[in-house]
PDB file of C-alpha atoms in Angstrom:
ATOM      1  CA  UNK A1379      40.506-193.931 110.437  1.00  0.00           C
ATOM      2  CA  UNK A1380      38.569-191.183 112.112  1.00  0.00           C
ATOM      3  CA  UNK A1381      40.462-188.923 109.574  1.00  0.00           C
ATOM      4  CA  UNK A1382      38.429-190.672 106.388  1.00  0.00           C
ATOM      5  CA  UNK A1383      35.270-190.919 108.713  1.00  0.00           C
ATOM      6  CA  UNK A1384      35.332-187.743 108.657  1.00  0.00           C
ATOM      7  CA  UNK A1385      37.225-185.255 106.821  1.00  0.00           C
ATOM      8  CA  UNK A1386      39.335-183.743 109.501  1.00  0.00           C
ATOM      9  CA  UNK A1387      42.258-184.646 111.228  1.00  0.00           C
ATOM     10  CA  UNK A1388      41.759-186.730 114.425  1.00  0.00           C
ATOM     11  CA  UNK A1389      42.013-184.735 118.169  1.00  0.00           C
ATOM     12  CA  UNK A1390      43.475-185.966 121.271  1.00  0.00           C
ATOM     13  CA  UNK A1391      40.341-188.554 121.189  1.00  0.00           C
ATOM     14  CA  UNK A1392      39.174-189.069 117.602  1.00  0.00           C
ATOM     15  CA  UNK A1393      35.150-188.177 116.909  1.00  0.00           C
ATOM     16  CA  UNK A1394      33.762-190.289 114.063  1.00  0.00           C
ATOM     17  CA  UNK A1395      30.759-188.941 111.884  1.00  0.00           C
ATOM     18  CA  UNK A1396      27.665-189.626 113.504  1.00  0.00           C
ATOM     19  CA  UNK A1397      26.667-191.626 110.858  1.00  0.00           C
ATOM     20  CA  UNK A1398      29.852-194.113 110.143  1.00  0.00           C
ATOM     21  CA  UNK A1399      28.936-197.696 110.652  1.00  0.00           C
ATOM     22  CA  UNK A1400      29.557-199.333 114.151  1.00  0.00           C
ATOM     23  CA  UNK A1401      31.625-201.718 112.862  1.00  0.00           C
ATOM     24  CA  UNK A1402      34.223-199.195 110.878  1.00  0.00           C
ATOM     25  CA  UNK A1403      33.939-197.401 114.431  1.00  0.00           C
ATOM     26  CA  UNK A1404      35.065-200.702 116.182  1.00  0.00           C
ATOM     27  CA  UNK A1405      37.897-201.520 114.061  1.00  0.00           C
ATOM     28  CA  UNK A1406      39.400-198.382 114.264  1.00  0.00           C
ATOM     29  CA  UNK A1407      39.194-198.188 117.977  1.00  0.00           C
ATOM     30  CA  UNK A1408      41.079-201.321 117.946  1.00  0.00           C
ATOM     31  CA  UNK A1409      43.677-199.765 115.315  1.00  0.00           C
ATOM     32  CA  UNK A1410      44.376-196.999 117.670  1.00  0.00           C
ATOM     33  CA  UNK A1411      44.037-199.350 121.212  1.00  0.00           C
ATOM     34  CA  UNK A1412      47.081-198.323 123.153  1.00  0.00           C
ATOM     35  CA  UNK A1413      48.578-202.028 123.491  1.00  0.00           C
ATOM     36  CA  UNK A1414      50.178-202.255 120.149  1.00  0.00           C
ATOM     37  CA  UNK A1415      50.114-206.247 120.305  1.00  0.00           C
ATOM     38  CA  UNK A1416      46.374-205.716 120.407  1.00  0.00           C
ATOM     39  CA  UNK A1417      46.195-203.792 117.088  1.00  0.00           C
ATOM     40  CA  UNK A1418      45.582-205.752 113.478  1.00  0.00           C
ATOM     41  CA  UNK A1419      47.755-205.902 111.344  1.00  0.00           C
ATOM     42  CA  UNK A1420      47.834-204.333 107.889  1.00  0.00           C
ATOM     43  CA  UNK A1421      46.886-207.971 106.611  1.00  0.00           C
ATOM     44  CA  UNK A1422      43.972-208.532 109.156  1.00  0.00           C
ATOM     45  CA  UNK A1423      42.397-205.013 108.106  1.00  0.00           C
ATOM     46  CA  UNK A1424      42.565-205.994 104.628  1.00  0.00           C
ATOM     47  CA  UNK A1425      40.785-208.830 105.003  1.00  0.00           C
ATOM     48  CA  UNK A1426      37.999-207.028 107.363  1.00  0.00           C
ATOM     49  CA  UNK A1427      38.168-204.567 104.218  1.00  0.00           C
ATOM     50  CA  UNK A1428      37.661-207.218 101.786  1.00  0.00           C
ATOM     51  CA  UNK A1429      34.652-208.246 104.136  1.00  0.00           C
ATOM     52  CA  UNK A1430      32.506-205.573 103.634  1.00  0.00           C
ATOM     53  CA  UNK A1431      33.481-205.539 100.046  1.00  0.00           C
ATOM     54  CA  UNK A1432      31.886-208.383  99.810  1.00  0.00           C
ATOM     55  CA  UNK A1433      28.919-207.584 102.137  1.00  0.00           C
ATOM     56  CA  UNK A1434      28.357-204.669 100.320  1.00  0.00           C
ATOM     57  CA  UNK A1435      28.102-206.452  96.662  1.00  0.00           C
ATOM     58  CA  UNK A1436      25.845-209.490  97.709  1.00  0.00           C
ATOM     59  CA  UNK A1437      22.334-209.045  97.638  1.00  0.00           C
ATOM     60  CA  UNK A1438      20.466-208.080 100.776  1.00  0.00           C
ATOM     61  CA  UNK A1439      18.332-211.317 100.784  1.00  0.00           C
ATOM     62  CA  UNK A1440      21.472-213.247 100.548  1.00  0.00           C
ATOM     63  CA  UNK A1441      23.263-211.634 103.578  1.00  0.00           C
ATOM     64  CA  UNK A1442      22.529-213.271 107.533  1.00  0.00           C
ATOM     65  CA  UNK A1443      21.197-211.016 110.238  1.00  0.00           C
ATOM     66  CA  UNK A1444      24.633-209.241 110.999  1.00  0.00           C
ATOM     67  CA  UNK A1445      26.172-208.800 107.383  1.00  0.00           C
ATOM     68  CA  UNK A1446      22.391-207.174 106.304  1.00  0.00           C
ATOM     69  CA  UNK A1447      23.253-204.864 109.660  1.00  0.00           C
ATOM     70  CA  UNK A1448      26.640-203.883 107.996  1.00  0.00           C
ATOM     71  CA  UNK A1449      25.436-203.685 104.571  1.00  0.00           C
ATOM     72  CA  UNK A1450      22.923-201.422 105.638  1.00  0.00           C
ATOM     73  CA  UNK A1451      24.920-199.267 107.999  1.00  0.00           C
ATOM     74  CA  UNK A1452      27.355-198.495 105.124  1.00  0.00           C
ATOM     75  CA  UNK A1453      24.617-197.427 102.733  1.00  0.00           C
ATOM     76  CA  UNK A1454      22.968-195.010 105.143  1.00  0.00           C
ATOM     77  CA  UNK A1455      26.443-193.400 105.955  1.00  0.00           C
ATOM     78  CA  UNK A1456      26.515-193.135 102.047  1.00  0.00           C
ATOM     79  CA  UNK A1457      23.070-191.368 102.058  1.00  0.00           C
ATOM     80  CA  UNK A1458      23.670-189.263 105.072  1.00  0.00           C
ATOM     81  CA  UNK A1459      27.179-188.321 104.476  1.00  0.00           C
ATOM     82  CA  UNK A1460      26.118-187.138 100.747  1.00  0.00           C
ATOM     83  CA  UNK A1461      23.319-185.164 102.008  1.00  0.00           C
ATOM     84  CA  UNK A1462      25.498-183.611 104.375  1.00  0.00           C
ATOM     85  CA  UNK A1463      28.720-182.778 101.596  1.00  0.00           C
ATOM     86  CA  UNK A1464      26.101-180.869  99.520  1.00  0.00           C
ATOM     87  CA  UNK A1465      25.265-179.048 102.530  1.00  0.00           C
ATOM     88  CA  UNK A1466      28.482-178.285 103.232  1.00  0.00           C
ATOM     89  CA  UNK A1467      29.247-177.257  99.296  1.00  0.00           C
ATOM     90  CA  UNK A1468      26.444-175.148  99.230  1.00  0.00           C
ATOM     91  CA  UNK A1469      27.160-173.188 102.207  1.00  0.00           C
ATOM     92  CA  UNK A1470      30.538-172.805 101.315  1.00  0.00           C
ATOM     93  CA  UNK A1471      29.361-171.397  98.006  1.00  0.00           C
ATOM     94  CA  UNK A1472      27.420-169.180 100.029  1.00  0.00           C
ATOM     95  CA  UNK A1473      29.996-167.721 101.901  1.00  0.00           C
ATOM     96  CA  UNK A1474      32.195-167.016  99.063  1.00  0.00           C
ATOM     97  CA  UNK A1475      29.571-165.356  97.278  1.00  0.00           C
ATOM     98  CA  UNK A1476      28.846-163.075 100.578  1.00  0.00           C
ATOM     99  CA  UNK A1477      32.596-162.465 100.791  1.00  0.00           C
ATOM    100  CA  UNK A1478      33.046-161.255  96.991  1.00  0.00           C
ATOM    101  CA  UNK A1479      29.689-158.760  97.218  1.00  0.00           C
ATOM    102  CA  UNK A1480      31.732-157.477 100.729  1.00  0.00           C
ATOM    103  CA  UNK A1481      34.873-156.814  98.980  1.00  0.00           C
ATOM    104  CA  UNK A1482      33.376-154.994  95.933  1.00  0.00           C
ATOM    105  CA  UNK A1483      31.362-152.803  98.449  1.00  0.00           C
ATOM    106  CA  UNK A1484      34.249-151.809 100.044  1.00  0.00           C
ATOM    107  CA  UNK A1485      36.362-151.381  97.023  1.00  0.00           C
ATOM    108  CA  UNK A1486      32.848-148.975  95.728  1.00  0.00           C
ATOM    109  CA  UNK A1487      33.306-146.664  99.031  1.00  0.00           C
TER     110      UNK A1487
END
């Protein structure tokens, strides 16, 4: 889960994107706990999954203190992790274009 947090694969001890919601962080720390009986099963993340789904299509005055928390969590990962794929796009961009004008300098001399 840290994986599609994130981007990358997981290390020994998986880092989440600073800003993934604490409750995505939560159930993945109890997908990966290292008592297997403690784990959820594929049908008890589905219905966490479906959860949120639901959290996130209500209305924000319809949701109780902790849903609103979720709701809100999830949409400022959204923001956040958008800003920070356009960052990462553009400077990626950038580096290609810095590596192109190297090689045709060097192919010039």
């Amino acid at each position: 889960m840290s994986e599609m947090s994130t981007g990358k694969s997981p290390e020994i001890q998986p880092i989440f994107a600073s800003s993934t919601p604490n409750c995505y962080i939560q159930l993945a720390k109890k997908c990966m706990h290292e008592k297997s009986s403690e784990r959820p099963n594929a049908e008890e993340v589905y219905k966490i999954f479906q959860e949120w789904k639901e959290i996130l299509n209500k209305e924000e005055k319809e949701l109780e203190d902790k849903k609103l928390e979720i709701k809100l969590e999830f949409l400022l990962a959204d923001k956040i992790n958008s800003a920070s794929t356009l960052q990462e796009n553009i400077s990626s961009t950038h580096l290609q274009q810095q590596n192109s004008y190297e090689n045709e300098v060097n192919l010039i001399w």
